mmCIF file with all atom_site columns, C-alpha atoms in Angstrom:
data_model
loop_
_atom_site.group_PDB
_atom_site.id
_atom_site.type_symbol
_atom_site.label_atom_id
_atom_site.label_alt_id
_atom_site.label_comp_id
_atom_site.label_asym_id
_atom_site.label_entity_id
_atom_site.label_seq_id
_atom_site.pdbx_PDB_ins_code
_atom_site.Cartn_x
_atom_site.Cartn_y
_atom_site.Cartn_z
_atom_site.occupancy
_atom_site.B_iso_or_equiv
_atom_site.pdbx_formal_charge
_atom_site.auth_seq_id
_atom_site.auth_comp_id
_atom_site.auth_asym_id
_atom_site.auth_atom_id
_atom_site.pdbx_PDB_model_num
ATOM 1   C CA . UNK R 1 1   ? 3.659  33.033 37.837 1.00 53.00 ? 1   UNK R CA 1
ATOM 2   C CA . UNK R 1 2   ? 4.689  35.179 34.866 1.00 52.00 ? 2   UNK R CA 1
ATOM 3   C CA . UNK R 1 3   ? 7.751  34.507 32.726 1.00 52.00 ? 3   UNK R CA 1
ATOM 4   C CA . UNK R 1 4   ? 9.449  37.540 34.256 1.00 40.00 ? 4   UNK R CA 1
ATOM 5   C CA . UNK R 1 5   ? 8.723  36.357 37.805 1.00 39.00 ? 5   UNK R CA 1
ATOM 6   C CA . UNK R 1 6   ? 10.081 32.898 36.999 1.00 42.00 ? 6   UNK R CA 1
ATOM 7   C CA . UNK R 1 7   ? 13.193 34.407 35.427 1.00 40.00 ? 7   UNK R CA 1
ATOM 8   C CA . UNK R 1 8   ? 13.818 36.628 38.452 1.00 41.00 ? 8   UNK R CA 1
ATOM 9   C CA . UNK R 1 9   ? 13.278 33.726 40.838 1.00 38.00 ? 9   UNK R CA 1
ATOM 10  C CA . UNK R 1 10  ? 15.622 31.555 38.779 1.00 41.00 ? 10  UNK R CA 1
ATOM 11  C CA . UNK R 1 11  ? 18.347 34.193 38.815 1.00 40.00 ? 11  UNK R CA 1
ATOM 12  C CA . UNK R 1 12  ? 17.986 34.672 42.567 1.00 39.00 ? 12  UNK R CA 1
ATOM 13  C CA . UNK R 1 13  ? 18.190 30.935 43.128 1.00 35.00 ? 13  UNK R CA 1
ATOM 14  C CA . UNK R 1 14  ? 21.257 30.612 40.895 1.00 41.00 ? 14  UNK R CA 1
ATOM 15  C CA . UNK R 1 15  ? 22.951 33.509 42.690 1.00 42.00 ? 15  UNK R CA 1
ATOM 16  C CA . UNK R 1 16  ? 22.250 31.953 46.069 1.00 41.00 ? 16  UNK R CA 1
ATOM 17  C CA . UNK R 1 17  ? 23.966 28.729 45.037 1.00 40.00 ? 17  UNK R CA 1
ATOM 18  C CA . UNK R 1 18  ? 26.788 30.383 43.065 1.00 43.00 ? 18  UNK R CA 1
ATOM 19  C CA . UNK R 1 19  ? 27.968 32.749 45.811 1.00 52.00 ? 19  UNK R CA 1
ATOM 20  C CA . UNK R 1 20  ? 29.583 30.158 48.120 1.00 57.00 ? 20  UNK R CA 1
ATOM 21  C CA . UNK R 1 21  ? 31.351 28.555 45.157 1.00 60.00 ? 21  UNK R CA 1
ATOM 22  C CA . UNK R 1 22  ? 32.582 31.917 43.906 1.00 70.00 ? 22  UNK R CA 1
ATOM 23  C CA . UNK R 1 23  ? 33.779 32.857 47.384 1.00 73.00 ? 23  UNK R CA 1
ATOM 24  C CA . UNK R 1 24  ? 35.629 29.547 47.691 1.00 87.00 ? 24  UNK R CA 1
ATOM 25  C CA . UNK R 1 25  ? 37.225 30.076 44.271 1.00 91.00 ? 25  UNK R CA 1
ATOM 26  C CA . UNK R 1 26  ? 38.311 33.608 45.172 1.00 92.00 ? 26  UNK R CA 1
ATOM 27  C CA . UNK R 1 27  ? 39.694 32.490 48.535 1.00 93.00 ? 27  UNK R CA 1
ATOM 28  C CA . UNK R 1 28  ? 41.672 29.766 46.759 1.00 95.00 ? 28  UNK R CA 1
ATOM 29  C CA . UNK R 1 29  ? 42.983 32.390 44.322 1.00 95.00 ? 29  UNK R CA 1
ATOM 30  C CA . UNK R 1 30  ? 43.985 34.616 47.263 1.00 96.00 ? 30  UNK R CA 1
ATOM 31  C CA . UNK R 1 31  ? 45.846 31.701 48.846 1.00 96.00 ? 31  UNK R CA 1
ATOM 32  C CA . UNK R 1 32  ? 47.584 30.733 45.584 1.00 95.00 ? 32  UNK R CA 1
ATOM 33  C CA . UNK R 1 33  ? 48.569 34.369 44.977 1.00 95.00 ? 33  UNK R CA 1
ATOM 34  C CA . UNK R 1 34  ? 50.199 34.721 48.386 1.00 94.00 ? 34  UNK R CA 1
ATOM 35  C CA . UNK R 1 35  ? 47.670 37.228 49.750 1.00 96.00 ? 35  UNK R CA 1
ATOM 36  C CA . UNK R 1 36  ? 46.860 35.137 52.802 1.00 95.00 ? 36  UNK R CA 1
ATOM 37  C CA . UNK R 1 37  ? 50.436 35.320 54.059 1.00 95.00 ? 37  UNK R CA 1
ATOM 38  C CA . UNK R 1 38  ? 49.570 38.847 55.234 1.00 95.00 ? 38  UNK R CA 1
ATOM 39  C CA . UNK R 1 39  ? 45.753 39.087 55.047 1.00 96.00 ? 39  UNK R CA 1
ATOM 40  C CA . UNK R 1 40  ? 42.768 37.173 56.368 1.00 96.00 ? 40  UNK R CA 1
ATOM 41  C CA . UNK R 1 41  ? 39.091 37.592 55.550 1.00 96.00 ? 41  UNK R CA 1
ATOM 42  C CA . UNK R 1 42  ? 38.080 38.711 59.012 1.00 96.00 ? 42  UNK R CA 1
ATOM 43  C CA . UNK R 1 43  ? 41.174 39.524 61.083 1.00 97.00 ? 43  UNK R CA 1
ATOM 44  C CA . UNK R 1 44  ? 44.325 41.609 60.774 1.00 96.00 ? 44  UNK R CA 1
ATOM 45  C CA . UNK R 1 45  ? 47.530 39.653 60.283 1.00 95.00 ? 45  UNK R CA 1
ATOM 46  C CA . UNK R 1 46  ? 50.315 41.868 58.887 1.00 95.00 ? 46  UNK R CA 1
ATOM 47  C CA . UNK R 1 47  ? 47.914 43.761 56.671 1.00 96.00 ? 47  UNK R CA 1
ATOM 48  C CA . UNK R 1 48  ? 44.255 44.575 57.236 1.00 97.00 ? 48  UNK R CA 1
ATOM 49  C CA . UNK R 1 49  ? 41.445 42.029 57.111 1.00 97.00 ? 49  UNK R CA 1
ATOM 50  C CA . UNK R 1 50  ? 39.790 41.853 53.696 1.00 97.00 ? 50  UNK R CA 1
ATOM 51  C CA . UNK R 1 51  ? 36.446 42.765 55.325 1.00 97.00 ? 51  UNK R CA 1
ATOM 52  C CA . UNK R 1 52  ? 38.041 45.893 56.837 1.00 98.00 ? 52  UNK R CA 1
ATOM 53  C CA . UNK R 1 53  ? 39.282 46.907 53.395 1.00 97.00 ? 53  UNK R CA 1
ATOM 54  C CA . UNK R 1 54  ? 35.780 46.393 51.972 1.00 98.00 ? 54  UNK R CA 1
ATOM 55  C CA . UNK R 1 55  ? 34.238 48.488 54.757 1.00 98.00 ? 55  UNK R CA 1
ATOM 56  C CA . UNK R 1 56  ? 36.755 51.309 54.331 1.00 97.00 ? 56  UNK R CA 1
ATOM 57  C CA . UNK R 1 57  ? 36.123 51.610 50.593 1.00 97.00 ? 57  UNK R CA 1
ATOM 58  C CA . UNK R 1 58  ? 32.377 50.809 50.469 1.00 96.00 ? 58  UNK R CA 1
ATOM 59  C CA . UNK R 1 59  ? 30.673 53.357 48.235 1.00 95.00 ? 59  UNK R CA 1
ATOM 60  C CA . UNK R 1 60  ? 33.971 54.710 46.855 1.00 97.00 ? 60  UNK R CA 1
ATOM 61  C CA . UNK R 1 61  ? 33.613 54.530 43.074 1.00 95.00 ? 61  UNK R CA 1
ATOM 62  C CA . UNK R 1 62  ? 37.363 54.903 42.481 1.00 97.00 ? 62  UNK R CA 1
ATOM 63  C CA . UNK R 1 63  ? 38.413 52.279 45.011 1.00 97.00 ? 63  UNK R CA 1
ATOM 64  C CA . UNK R 1 64  ? 38.672 49.354 42.610 1.00 98.00 ? 64  UNK R CA 1
ATOM 65  C CA . UNK R 1 65  ? 41.166 51.083 40.307 1.00 98.00 ? 65  UNK R CA 1
ATOM 66  C CA . UNK R 1 66  ? 43.228 52.406 43.242 1.00 96.00 ? 66  UNK R CA 1
ATOM 67  C CA . UNK R 1 67  ? 43.343 49.021 44.962 1.00 97.00 ? 67  UNK R CA 1
ATOM 68  C CA . UNK R 1 68  ? 44.315 47.224 41.755 1.00 98.00 ? 68  UNK R CA 1
ATOM 69  C CA . UNK R 1 69  ? 47.207 49.652 41.394 1.00 97.00 ? 69  UNK R CA 1
ATOM 70  C CA . UNK R 1 70  ? 48.134 49.206 45.084 1.00 96.00 ? 70  UNK R CA 1
ATOM 71  C CA . UNK R 1 71  ? 48.161 45.401 44.811 1.00 97.00 ? 71  UNK R CA 1
ATOM 72  C CA . UNK R 1 72  ? 50.237 45.496 41.636 1.00 97.00 ? 72  UNK R CA 1
ATOM 73  C CA . UNK R 1 73  ? 52.706 48.201 42.694 1.00 97.00 ? 73  UNK R CA 1
ATOM 74  C CA . UNK R 1 74  ? 52.672 47.905 46.489 1.00 95.00 ? 74  UNK R CA 1
ATOM 75  C CA . UNK R 1 75  ? 52.485 50.809 48.905 1.00 92.00 ? 75  UNK R CA 1
ATOM 76  C CA . UNK R 1 76  ? 52.256 51.932 52.516 1.00 92.00 ? 76  UNK R CA 1
ATOM 77  C CA . UNK R 1 77  ? 50.724 54.482 54.810 1.00 91.00 ? 77  UNK R CA 1
ATOM 78  C CA . UNK R 1 78  ? 46.995 53.733 54.494 1.00 91.00 ? 78  UNK R CA 1
ATOM 79  C CA . UNK R 1 79  ? 46.915 50.937 57.091 1.00 93.00 ? 79  UNK R CA 1
ATOM 80  C CA . UNK R 1 80  ? 50.115 51.754 58.956 1.00 91.00 ? 80  UNK R CA 1
ATOM 81  C CA . UNK R 1 81  ? 53.809 51.895 58.205 1.00 91.00 ? 81  UNK R CA 1
ATOM 82  C CA . UNK R 1 82  ? 54.405 48.267 57.200 1.00 92.00 ? 82  UNK R CA 1
ATOM 83  C CA . UNK R 1 83  ? 54.606 48.354 53.398 1.00 94.00 ? 83  UNK R CA 1
ATOM 84  C CA . UNK R 1 84  ? 52.764 45.983 51.107 1.00 94.00 ? 84  UNK R CA 1
ATOM 85  C CA . UNK R 1 85  ? 55.244 44.731 48.514 1.00 95.00 ? 85  UNK R CA 1
ATOM 86  C CA . UNK R 1 86  ? 54.391 44.778 44.815 1.00 96.00 ? 86  UNK R CA 1
ATOM 87  C CA . UNK R 1 87  ? 52.639 41.621 43.661 1.00 95.00 ? 87  UNK R CA 1
ATOM 88  C CA . UNK R 1 88  ? 54.141 41.310 40.203 1.00 94.00 ? 88  UNK R CA 1
ATOM 89  C CA . UNK R 1 89  ? 53.737 37.511 40.224 1.00 95.00 ? 89  UNK R CA 1
ATOM 90  C CA . UNK R 1 90  ? 49.920 37.823 40.149 1.00 96.00 ? 90  UNK R CA 1
ATOM 91  C CA . UNK R 1 91  ? 48.355 38.128 36.694 1.00 97.00 ? 91  UNK R CA 1
ATOM 92  C CA . UNK R 1 92  ? 46.502 41.447 36.155 1.00 97.00 ? 92  UNK R CA 1
ATOM 93  C CA . UNK R 1 93  ? 43.200 39.644 35.515 1.00 96.00 ? 93  UNK R CA 1
ATOM 94  C CA . UNK R 1 94  ? 43.615 37.785 38.823 1.00 97.00 ? 94  UNK R CA 1
ATOM 95  C CA . UNK R 1 95  ? 44.397 41.025 40.665 1.00 97.00 ? 95  UNK R CA 1
ATOM 96  C CA . UNK R 1 96  ? 41.143 42.465 39.311 1.00 97.00 ? 96  UNK R CA 1
ATOM 97  C CA . UNK R 1 97  ? 39.163 39.379 40.411 1.00 96.00 ? 97  UNK R CA 1
ATOM 98  C CA . UNK R 1 98  ? 40.705 39.523 43.881 1.00 97.00 ? 98  UNK R CA 1
ATOM 99  C CA . UNK R 1 99  ? 40.026 43.225 44.344 1.00 97.00 ? 99  UNK R CA 1
ATOM 100 C CA . UNK R 1 100 ? 36.425 42.821 43.157 1.00 97.00 ? 100 UNK R CA 1
ATOM 101 C CA . UNK R 1 101 ? 35.973 39.961 45.615 1.00 96.00 ? 101 UNK R CA 1
ATOM 102 C CA . UNK R 1 102 ? 37.512 41.845 48.539 1.00 97.00 ? 102 UNK R CA 1
ATOM 103 C CA . UNK R 1 103 ? 35.328 44.883 47.853 1.00 97.00 ? 103 UNK R CA 1
ATOM 104 C CA . UNK R 1 104 ? 32.227 42.662 47.757 1.00 96.00 ? 104 UNK R CA 1
ATOM 105 C CA . UNK R 1 105 ? 32.757 41.317 51.296 1.00 96.00 ? 105 UNK R CA 1
ATOM 106 C CA . UNK R 1 106 ? 30.382 42.385 54.066 1.00 93.00 ? 106 UNK R CA 1
#
């Protein structure tokens, strides 16, 4: 096995083990930030399921920036008339992590 093959295999193995930990960390961040009062990973509560958000915006290159702004400032009309309040208590770097995580869901 070449050095490159070993490096690729090592990265794939590390990614396979890191993903569940990262997902658990991001879910904990979502819970601590209050997101799970209205959202769930796979079912609608008050707001859409995180997986539904990911599906809606898959392939949309501008989605991350728009969703960060939506989480920070709040809004309504995309998923119905119930407004999402601004989430000013969540640090901007955490909002970015959460949006990246939501958009990564399948």
